[in-house]
Structure formats: structure tokens, C-alpha cells
Tab-separated table of N, CA and C and ligand atoms in Angstrom:
chain	number	residue	atom	x	y	z
A	1	MET	N	-5.923	10.685	14.522
A	1	MET	CA	-5.634	9.422	13.800
A	1	MET	C	-6.867	9.015	12.977
A	2	PRO	N	-6.768	8.950	11.653
A	2	PRO	CA	-7.944	8.599	10.844
A	2	PRO	C	-8.349	7.143	11.046
A	3	ASP	N	-9.647	6.871	11.014
A	3	ASP	CA	-10.099	5.470	11.124
A	3	ASP	C	-10.109	4.831	9.725
A	4	ILE	N	-10.464	3.545	9.702
A	4	ILE	CA	-10.409	2.798	8.437
A	4	ILE	C	-11.375	3.397	7.410
A	5	THR	N	-12.536	3.830	7.877
A	5	THR	CA	-13.513	4.413	6.951
A	5	THR	C	-12.940	5.630	6.238
A	6	GLU	N	-12.206	6.457	6.991
A	6	GLU	CA	-11.596	7.658	6.391
A	6	GLU	C	-10.462	7.253	5.428
A	7	LEU	N	-9.686	6.247	5.799
A	7	LEU	CA	-8.615	5.792	4.897
A	7	LEU	C	-9.210	5.212	3.608
A	8	ILE	N	-10.327	4.505	3.717
A	8	ILE	CA	-10.994	3.969	2.519
A	8	ILE	C	-11.448	5.116	1.616
A	9	ARG	N	-11.986	6.146	2.225
A	9	ARG	CA	-12.442	7.306	1.442
A	9	ARG	C	-11.255	7.952	0.705
A	10	LEU	N	-10.147	8.128	1.415
A	10	LEU	CA	-8.962	8.754	0.812
A	10	LEU	C	-8.354	7.867	-0.280
A	11	ALA	N	-8.356	6.551	-0.042
A	11	ALA	CA	-7.821	5.632	-1.060
A	11	ALA	C	-8.715	5.656	-2.300
A	12	GLY	N	-10.016	5.779	-2.096
A	12	GLY	CA	-10.950	5.865	-3.225
A	12	GLY	C	-10.722	7.134	-4.035
A	13	GLN	N	-10.474	8.235	-3.329
A	13	GLN	CA	-10.160	9.508	-4.018
A	13	GLN	C	-8.883	9.372	-4.832
A	14	ALA	N	-7.868	8.743	-4.234
A	14	ALA	CA	-6.591	8.530	-4.940
A	14	ALA	C	-6.828	7.628	-6.147
A	15	ARG	N	-7.600	6.577	-5.956
A	15	ARG	CA	-7.931	5.648	-7.057
A	15	ARG	C	-8.551	6.408	-8.234
A	16	ASP	N	-9.376	7.399	-7.910
A	16	ASP	CA	-10.054	8.146	-8.974
A	16	ASP	C	-9.110	9.068	-9.741
A	17	ARG	N	-7.874	9.221	-9.244
A	17	ARG	CA	-6.859	9.999	-9.970
A	17	ARG	C	-5.816	9.112	-10.642
A	18	ALA	N	-6.005	7.793	-10.565
A	18	ALA	CA	-5.027	6.874	-11.163
A	18	ALA	C	-4.915	7.111	-12.668
A	19	TYR	N	-3.746	6.775	-13.198
A	19	TYR	CA	-3.540	6.805	-14.645
A	19	TYR	C	-3.336	5.364	-15.082
A	20	ALA	N	-4.421	4.742	-15.529
A	20	ALA	CA	-4.390	3.311	-15.851
A	20	ALA	C	-5.089	3.018	-17.173
A	21	PRO	N	-4.659	3.720	-18.248
A	21	PRO	CA	-5.364	3.539	-19.520
A	21	PRO	C	-5.111	2.176	-20.166
A	22	TYR	N	-4.037	1.511	-19.776
A	22	TYR	CA	-3.678	0.254	-20.446
A	22	TYR	C	-4.353	-0.942	-19.793
A	23	SER	N	-4.367	-0.970	-18.464
A	23	SER	CA	-5.009	-2.097	-17.782
A	23	SER	C	-6.487	-1.820	-17.531
A	24	GLY	N	-6.866	-0.555	-17.464
A	24	GLY	CA	-8.236	-0.238	-17.055
A	24	GLY	C	-8.497	-0.653	-15.618
A	25	HIS	N	-7.413	-0.719	-14.821
A	25	HIS	CA	-7.516	-1.206	-13.436
A	25	HIS	C	-6.939	-0.145	-12.488
A	26	PRO	N	-7.699	0.923	-12.231
A	26	PRO	CA	-7.202	1.957	-11.321
A	26	PRO	C	-7.195	1.468	-9.880
A	27	VAL	N	-6.143	1.848	-9.164
A	27	VAL	CA	-5.982	1.418	-7.761
A	27	VAL	C	-5.578	2.640	-6.944
A	28	GLY	N	-6.104	2.711	-5.722
A	28	GLY	CA	-5.698	3.758	-4.778
A	28	GLY	C	-5.217	3.135	-3.489
A	29	ALA	N	-4.298	3.821	-2.826
A	29	ALA	CA	-3.811	3.367	-1.529
A	29	ALA	C	-3.776	4.559	-0.582
A	30	ALA	N	-4.064	4.308	0.676
A	30	ALA	CA	-3.935	5.335	1.714
A	30	ALA	C	-3.308	4.674	2.930
A	31	LEU	N	-2.336	5.346	3.522
A	31	LEU	CA	-1.688	4.786	4.711
A	31	LEU	C	-1.620	5.843	5.797
A	32	VAL	N	-1.565	5.360	7.028
A	32	VAL	CA	-1.319	6.247	8.159
A	32	VAL	C	-0.073	5.742	8.878
A	33	THR	N	0.777	6.672	9.262
A	33	THR	CA	2.018	6.307	9.939
A	33	THR	C	1.790	6.198	11.441
A	34	ASP	N	2.805	5.719	12.125
A	34	ASP	CA	2.726	5.627	13.582
A	34	ASP	C	2.573	7.011	14.213
A	35	ALA	N	2.991	8.063	13.489
A	35	ALA	CA	2.859	9.433	13.994
A	35	ALA	C	1.508	10.050	13.619
A	36	GLY	N	0.663	9.307	12.908
A	36	GLY	CA	-0.669	9.801	12.565
A	36	GLY	C	-0.736	10.574	11.259
A	37	ALA	N	0.356	10.587	10.489
A	37	ALA	CA	0.338	11.293	9.199
A	37	ALA	C	-0.231	10.370	8.121
A	38	VAL	N	-0.998	10.957	7.212
A	38	VAL	CA	-1.670	10.195	6.164
A	38	VAL	C	-1.048	10.504	4.804
A	39	PHE	N	-0.841	9.457	4.004
A	39	PHE	CA	-0.295	9.617	2.655
A	39	PHE	C	-1.092	8.727	1.713
A	40	THR	N	-1.253	9.190	0.483
A	40	THR	CA	-2.026	8.422	-0.491
A	40	THR	C	-1.220	8.239	-1.776
A	41	GLY	N	-1.662	7.306	-2.601
A	41	GLY	CA	-1.007	7.062	-3.876
A	41	GLY	C	-1.955	6.378	-4.841
A	42	CYS	N	-1.607	6.448	-6.120
A	42	CYS	CA	-2.386	5.770	-7.158
A	42	CYS	C	-1.419	5.123	-8.138
A	43	ASN	N	-1.922	4.187	-8.918
A	43	ASN	CA	-1.056	3.594	-9.943
A	43	ASN	C	-0.913	4.543	-11.135
A	44	VAL	N	0.269	4.512	-11.727
A	44	VAL	CA	0.603	5.376	-12.861
A	44	VAL	C	1.232	4.490	-13.930
A	45	GLU	N	0.470	4.219	-14.984
A	45	GLU	CA	0.958	3.318	-16.033
A	45	GLU	C	1.720	4.095	-17.100
A	46	ASN	N	2.299	3.343	-18.035
A	46	ASN	CA	3.130	3.950	-19.077
A	46	ASN	C	2.968	3.144	-20.354
A	47	ALA	N	3.088	3.816	-21.504
A	47	ALA	CA	3.007	3.121	-22.790
A	47	ALA	C	4.085	2.036	-22.873
A	48	ALA	N	5.213	2.270	-22.215
A	48	ALA	CA	6.218	1.210	-22.047
A	48	ALA	C	5.788	0.424	-20.801
A	49	TYR	N	4.990	-0.598	-20.989
A	49	TYR	CA	4.220	-1.222	-19.907
A	49	TYR	C	4.987	-1.501	-18.613
A	50	PRO	N	6.224	-2.041	-18.690
A	50	PRO	CA	6.875	-2.403	-17.415
A	50	PRO	C	7.213	-1.209	-16.524
A	51	LEU	N	7.127	-0.008	-17.063
A	51	LEU	CA	7.466	1.173	-16.260
A	51	LEU	C	6.334	1.622	-15.343
A	52	GLY	N	5.176	1.008	-15.461
A	52	GLY	CA	4.052	1.388	-14.617
A	52	GLY	C	4.375	1.190	-13.149
A	53	THR	N	3.805	2.076	-12.312
A	53	THR	CA	4.035	1.961	-10.870
A	53	THR	C	2.712	1.731	-10.153
A	54	CYS	N	2.800	1.073	-9.007
A	54	CYS	CA	1.613	0.682	-8.243
A	54	CYS	C	1.194	1.769	-7.252
A	55	ALA	N	-0.050	1.705	-6.846
A	55	ALA	CA	-0.595	2.657	-5.883
A	55	ALA	C	0.158	2.594	-4.545
A	56	GLU	N	0.469	1.390	-4.085
A	56	GLU	CA	1.154	1.233	-2.801
A	56	GLU	C	2.533	1.871	-2.854
A	57	GLN	N	3.200	1.646	-3.999
A	57	GLN	CA	4.540	2.198	-4.205
A	57	GLN	C	4.496	3.721	-4.119
A	58	SER	N	3.502	4.305	-4.743
A	58	SER	CA	3.427	5.762	-4.761
A	58	SER	C	3.058	6.309	-3.387
A	59	ALA	N	2.220	5.621	-2.628
A	59	ALA	CA	1.899	6.066	-1.259
A	59	ALA	C	3.130	5.964	-0.354
A	60	ILE	N	3.915	4.912	-0.534
A	60	ILE	CA	5.127	4.753	0.280
A	60	ILE	C	6.145	5.833	-0.082
A	61	SER	N	6.284	6.152	-1.362
A	61	SER	CA	7.200	7.226	-1.761
A	61	SER	C	6.760	8.553	-1.143
A	62	ALA	N	5.452	8.814	-1.156
A	62	ALA	CA	4.935	10.056	-0.565
A	62	ALA	C	5.233	10.089	0.932
A	63	MET	N	5.095	8.939	1.577
A	63	MET	CA	5.381	8.859	3.017
A	63	MET	C	6.841	9.202	3.298
A	64	VAL	N	7.735	8.600	2.543
A	64	VAL	CA	9.164	8.839	2.779
A	64	VAL	C	9.500	10.305	2.511
A	65	LEU	N	8.961	10.834	1.426
A	65	LEU	CA	9.198	12.247	1.112
A	65	LEU	C	8.666	13.156	2.217
A	66	GLY	N	7.544	12.753	2.814
A	66	GLY	CA	6.934	13.548	3.879
A	66	GLY	C	7.535	13.310	5.248
A	67	GLY	N	8.585	12.511	5.314
A	67	GLY	CA	9.278	12.302	6.593
A	67	GLY	C	8.764	11.125	7.399
A	68	GLY	N	7.810	10.368	6.855
A	68	GLY	CA	7.294	9.200	7.574
A	68	GLY	C	8.191	7.998	7.376
A	69	ARG	N	8.143	7.060	8.326
A	69	ARG	CA	8.991	5.871	8.225
A	69	ARG	C	8.253	4.568	8.542
A	70	THR	N	7.172	4.658	9.348
A	70	THR	CA	6.571	3.426	9.856
A	70	THR	C	5.073	3.398	9.571
A	71	ILE	N	4.650	2.385	8.794
A	71	ILE	CA	3.234	2.247	8.440
A	71	ILE	C	2.485	1.573	9.583
A	72	ARG	N	1.354	2.194	9.983
A	72	ARG	CA	0.483	1.564	10.984
A	72	ARG	C	-0.692	0.857	10.304
A	73	GLU	N	-1.358	1.551	9.390
A	73	GLU	CA	-2.468	0.953	8.624
A	73	GLU	C	-2.293	1.333	7.164
A	74	LEU	N	-2.556	0.373	6.286
A	74	LEU	CA	-2.509	0.647	4.844
A	74	LEU	C	-3.783	0.089	4.222
A	75	VAL	N	-4.456	0.926	3.447
A	75	VAL	CA	-5.700	0.525	2.778
A	75	VAL	C	-5.471	0.549	1.266
A	76	VAL	N	-5.929	-0.494	0.588
A	76	VAL	CA	-5.865	-0.558	-0.878
A	76	VAL	C	-7.294	-0.696	-1.408
A	77	VAL	N	-7.645	0.157	-2.365
A	77	VAL	CA	-8.978	0.101	-2.983
A	77	VAL	C	-8.817	-0.036	-4.492
A	78	GLY	N	-9.390	-1.089	-5.041
A	78	GLY	CA	-9.342	-1.335	-6.477
A	78	GLY	C	-10.573	-0.789	-7.176
A	79	PRO	N	-10.717	-1.130	-8.436
A	79	PRO	CA	-11.794	-0.549	-9.245
A	79	PRO	C	-13.172	-1.175	-9.032
A	80	THR	N	-13.220	-2.360	-8.448
A	80	THR	CA	-14.502	-3.063	-8.315
A	80	THR	C	-14.684	-3.538	-6.873
A	81	ASP	N	-15.726	-4.300	-6.646
A	81	ASP	CA	-15.964	-4.871	-5.315
A	81	ASP	C	-15.052	-6.058	-5.026
A	82	ALA	N	-14.354	-6.546	-6.059
A	82	ALA	CA	-13.446	-7.681	-5.842
A	82	ALA	C	-12.172	-7.203	-5.164
A	83	PRO	N	-11.595	-8.011	-4.267
A	83	PRO	CA	-10.364	-7.597	-3.590
A	83	PRO	C	-9.233	-7.345	-4.574
A	84	CYS	N	-8.405	-6.340	-4.260
A	84	CYS	CA	-7.228	-6.014	-5.079
A	84	CYS	C	-5.986	-6.113	-4.187
A	85	PRO	N	-5.462	-7.316	-3.996
A	85	PRO	CA	-4.328	-7.487	-3.085
A	85	PRO	C	-3.031	-6.982	-3.711
A	86	PRO	N	-2.084	-6.532	-2.877
A	86	PRO	CA	-0.814	-6.008	-3.399
A	86	PRO	C	-0.034	-7.066	-4.165
A	87	CYS	N	0.678	-6.619	-5.204
A	87	CYS	CA	1.535	-7.530	-5.968
A	87	CYS	C	2.741	-7.938	-5.105
A	88	GLY	N	3.490	-8.885	-5.594
A	88	GLY	CA	4.640	-9.377	-4.830
A	88	GLY	C	5.657	-8.287	-4.538
A	89	ALA	N	5.944	-7.452	-5.533
A	89	ALA	CA	6.934	-6.389	-5.329
A	89	ALA	C	6.462	-5.419	-4.255
A	90	CYS	N	5.168	-5.092	-4.269
A	90	CYS	CA	4.657	-4.154	-3.257
A	90	CYS	C	4.616	-4.797	-1.877
A	91	ARG	N	4.435	-6.113	-1.810
A	91	ARG	CA	4.508	-6.777	-0.495
A	91	ARG	C	5.893	-6.560	0.109
A	92	GLN	N	6.917	-6.624	-0.721
A	92	GLN	CA	8.275	-6.373	-0.233
A	92	GLN	C	8.452	-4.901	0.149
A	93	ARG	N	7.883	-4.004	-0.617
A	93	ARG	CA	7.980	-2.570	-0.289
A	93	ARG	C	7.270	-2.272	1.036
A	94	ILE	N	6.107	-2.870	1.217
A	94	ILE	CA	5.359	-2.675	2.464
A	94	ILE	C	6.161	-3.247	3.634
A	95	ARG	N	6.768	-4.391	3.404
A	95	ARG	CA	7.534	-5.061	4.455
A	95	ARG	C	8.670	-4.159	4.986
A	96	GLU	N	9.238	-3.360	4.109
A	96	GLU	CA	10.341	-2.473	4.508
A	96	GLU	C	9.906	-1.478	5.592
A	97	PHE	N	8.651	-1.019	5.504
A	97	PHE	CA	8.220	0.102	6.346
A	97	PHE	C	7.085	-0.246	7.319
A	98	ALA	N	6.598	-1.479	7.286
A	98	ALA	CA	5.475	-1.840	8.166
A	98	ALA	C	5.950	-1.938	9.608
A	99	GLY	N	5.215	-1.296	10.513
A	99	GLY	CA	5.512	-1.417	11.934
A	99	GLY	C	5.091	-2.786	12.441
A	100	PRO	N	5.493	-3.122	13.663
A	100	PRO	CA	5.223	-4.455	14.214
A	100	PRO	C	3.734	-4.791	14.302
A	101	ASP	N	2.903	-3.780	14.534
A	101	ASP	CA	1.455	-4.021	14.652
A	101	ASP	C	0.692	-3.554	13.426
A	102	ALA	N	1.377	-3.416	12.305
A	102	ALA	CA	0.728	-2.889	11.101
A	102	ALA	C	-0.360	-3.838	10.598
A	103	ARG	N	-1.355	-3.244	9.963
A	103	ARG	CA	-2.403	-4.026	9.296
A	103	ARG	C	-2.577	-3.488	7.883
A	104	ILE	N	-2.748	-4.429	6.943
A	104	ILE	CA	-2.940	-4.084	5.543
A	104	ILE	C	-4.358	-4.527	5.167
A	105	HIS	N	-5.188	-3.568	4.789
A	105	HIS	CA	-6.604	-3.831	4.527
A	105	HIS	C	-6.880	-3.727	3.022
A	106	ILE	N	-7.411	-4.793	2.464
A	106	ILE	CA	-7.811	-4.789	1.060
A	106	ILE	C	-9.315	-4.525	1.057
A	107	CYS	N	-9.701	-3.398	0.462
A	107	CYS	CA	-11.070	-2.905	0.673
A	107	CYS	C	-11.802	-2.676	-0.644
A	108	ASN	N	-13.123	-2.694	-0.558
A	108	ASN	CA	-13.909	-2.069	-1.624
A	108	ASN	C	-14.195	-0.638	-1.164
A	109	GLU	N	-15.137	0.038	-1.776
A	109	GLU	CA	-15.349	1.448	-1.431
A	109	GLU	C	-16.021	1.629	-0.076
A	110	ARG	N	-16.456	0.522	0.529
A	110	ARG	CA	-17.215	0.651	1.770
A	110	ARG	C	-16.557	0.044	2.997
A	111	GLU	N	-15.810	-1.065	2.774
A	111	GLU	CA	-15.362	-1.816	3.961
A	111	GLU	C	-14.160	-2.695	3.613
A	112	PRO	N	-13.406	-3.116	4.648
A	112	PRO	CA	-12.324	-4.069	4.404
A	112	PRO	C	-12.890	-5.423	3.972
A	113	LEU	N	-12.239	-6.023	2.985
A	113	LEU	CA	-12.615	-7.364	2.520
A	113	LEU	C	-11.651	-8.397	3.077
A	114	LEU	N	-10.387	-8.005	3.184
A	114	LEU	CA	-9.324	-8.873	3.694
A	114	LEU	C	-8.399	-7.996	4.525
A	115	THR	N	-7.915	-8.526	5.634
A	115	THR	CA	-6.936	-7.794	6.456
A	115	THR	C	-5.773	-8.725	6.765
A	116	PHE	N	-4.555	-8.215	6.561
A	116	PHE	CA	-3.346	-9.006	6.763
A	116	PHE	C	-2.395	-8.322	7.733
A	117	THR	N	-1.654	-9.115	8.483
A	117	THR	CA	-0.452	-8.614	9.144
A	117	THR	C	0.664	-8.618	8.095
A	118	PRO	N	1.753	-7.897	8.354
A	118	PRO	CA	2.872	-7.934	7.401
A	118	PRO	C	3.372	-9.357	7.171
A	119	ASP	N	3.421	-10.156	8.229
A	119	ASP	CA	3.942	-11.516	8.071
A	119	ASP	C	2.990	-12.404	7.262
A	120	GLU	N	1.696	-12.156	7.385
A	120	GLU	CA	0.742	-12.908	6.547
A	120	GLU	C	0.890	-12.510	5.078
A	121	LEU	N	1.189	-11.232	4.864
A	121	LEU	CA	1.315	-10.722	3.492
A	121	LEU	C	2.576	-11.260	2.825
A	122	LEU	N	3.642	-11.395	3.616
A	122	LEU	CA	4.924	-11.853	3.055
A	122	LEU	C	5.667	-12.662	4.117
A	123	PRO	N	5.318	-13.961	4.206
A	123	PRO	CA	5.919	-14.790	5.258
A	123	PRO	C	7.412	-15.014	5.029
A	124	ALA	N	8.125	-15.236	6.107
A	124	ALA	CA	9.559	-15.560	6.053
A	124	ALA	C	10.303	-14.590	5.143
A	125	SER	N	10.022	-13.316	5.341
A	125	SER	CA	10.505	-12.310	4.390
A	125	SER	C	11.941	-11.892	4.650
A	126	PHE	N	12.498	-11.270	3.649
A	126	PHE	CA	13.820	-10.653	3.724
A	126	PHE	C	13.633	-9.181	4.071
A	127	GLY	N	14.353	-8.717	5.085
A	127	GLY	CA	14.212	-7.314	5.474
A	127	GLY	C	15.526	-6.706	5.874
A	128	PRO	N	15.487	-5.451	6.339
A	128	PRO	CA	16.721	-4.728	6.667
A	128	PRO	C	17.623	-5.513	7.611
A	129	GLU	N	17.031	-6.227	8.558
A	129	GLU	CA	17.857	-6.921	9.558
A	129	GLU	C	18.573	-8.135	8.977
A	130	ASN	N	18.145	-8.570	7.776
A	130	ASN	CA	18.817	-9.701	7.132
A	130	ASN	C	20.003	-9.251	6.269
A	131	LEU	N	20.064	-7.950	6.010
A	131	LEU	CA	21.058	-7.452	5.061
A	131	LEU	C	22.451	-7.436	5.659
A	132	ASN	N	22.519	-6.886	6.881
A	132	ASN	CA	23.803	-6.845	7.575
A	132	ASN	C	23.529	-7.036	9.057
A	133	PRO	N	23.543	-8.283	9.512
A	133	PRO	CA	23.130	-8.578	10.874
A	133	PRO	C	23.874	-7.768	11.922
A	134	ARG	N	25.084	-7.337	11.643
A	134	ARG	CA	25.836	-6.564	12.644
A	134	ARG	C	25.242	-5.177	12.868
A	135	LYS	N	24.519	-4.675	11.831
A	135	LYS	CA	23.928	-3.331	11.945
A	135	LYS	C	22.515	-3.379	12.528
A	136	ALA	N	21.884	-4.557	12.517
A	136	ALA	CA	20.460	-4.639	12.899
A	136	ALA	C	20.250	-4.331	14.383
B	1	THU	N1	-1.851	-2.425	-9.177
B	1	THU	C1	-1.670	-1.595	-8.112
B	1	THU	O1	-1.429	-0.389	-8.265
B	1	THU	N2	-1.768	-2.130	-6.865
B	1	THU	C2	-2.139	-3.421	-6.595
B	1	THU	O2	-2.335	-3.752	-5.443
B	1	THU	C3	-2.265	-4.375	-7.692
B	1	THU	C4	-2.092	-3.845	-9.058
B	1	THU	C5	-1.844	-1.823	-10.511
B	1	THU	C6	-0.650	-2.103	-11.375
B	1	THU	C7	-1.233	-1.888	-12.758
B	1	THU	O3	-1.190	-0.512	-13.071
B	1	THU	C8	-2.685	-2.313	-12.633
B	1	THU	O4	-2.959	-2.304	-11.237
B	1	THU	C9	-2.980	-3.690	-13.220
B	1	THU	O5	-2.081	-4.618	-12.747
């Protein structure tokens, strides 16, 4: 199971592969699942601006493709020492797959700056169990 320092390193590596020519704001994400598998992602922008995708989104897609389902720790590293918290859409994406004890760490290249539980990140959220209560 990788520790936070290793996840920060991997998120930084992913950040360095981001495609962010329009915002100049490269972001990397690294997550570990409850099974100990690690997945990373970076933001990928587009000349048609709204089509850009976030680092968290790409790490979650990689997780699902790799057979993972439950996030235990997620690290986000932005381009500077200032915190780069997930956007609203990514908070909802994280909420879909965050385990009960998940932690989301907003980091610089060295250490966590902010750490959230899923509920702190997106309080009173809508999730799978709200969609069809009979199936939950
Ligand atoms: N971005 C992310 O990838 N993750 C975040 O947590 C916040 C923002 C990206 C989206 C866009 O490509 C750029 O950063 C500027 O918003």
C-alpha cells in the first residue's frame, strides 16, 4: 500500500504529463483503491475549451478500467504551492467511488495542504443510494 509521500510523487509525475496549454494550470492526481491498486491521471484540455477533462476524472476512469471500484486515498497536485482543490463536478465523481474512510489530500509537491473526508468535500450529496432506494 503506497503512503501519501509516494502518492504525491506519482501525482506530480502525472501533473508533468498534463496537457494544459490554454489554462497553463497542469494538475495531477493519484489514487489508491481499497485493494491497494494505484491509478493516476492528468488534465487534458482542448481548443474547444469546455471539452477539457480534469486530472481526478482521468484517474477515476483509469481506476474503473483497471477493475478498481473504491477509493481509499486520493492526492491532487497542482502547478504551484497553492492548494488545487477539486472542482464541483469532480467532487461528485469522487463521491461516486469514495469508500467510507476515504481521504482526499490537496497537496503541493512535498506534503498535504488540506485533507477532506468525502462528506467534507461534498456535504449532503447525491449518490447511488439516492437514485433508486429499493436497490440500495
Ligand atoms: N483542474 C483539474 O484537473 N483538477 C482540479 O482539481 C482543478 C482544475 C484543471 C481543469 C483545467 O484543465 C485547469 O485545471 C484549469 O481549470
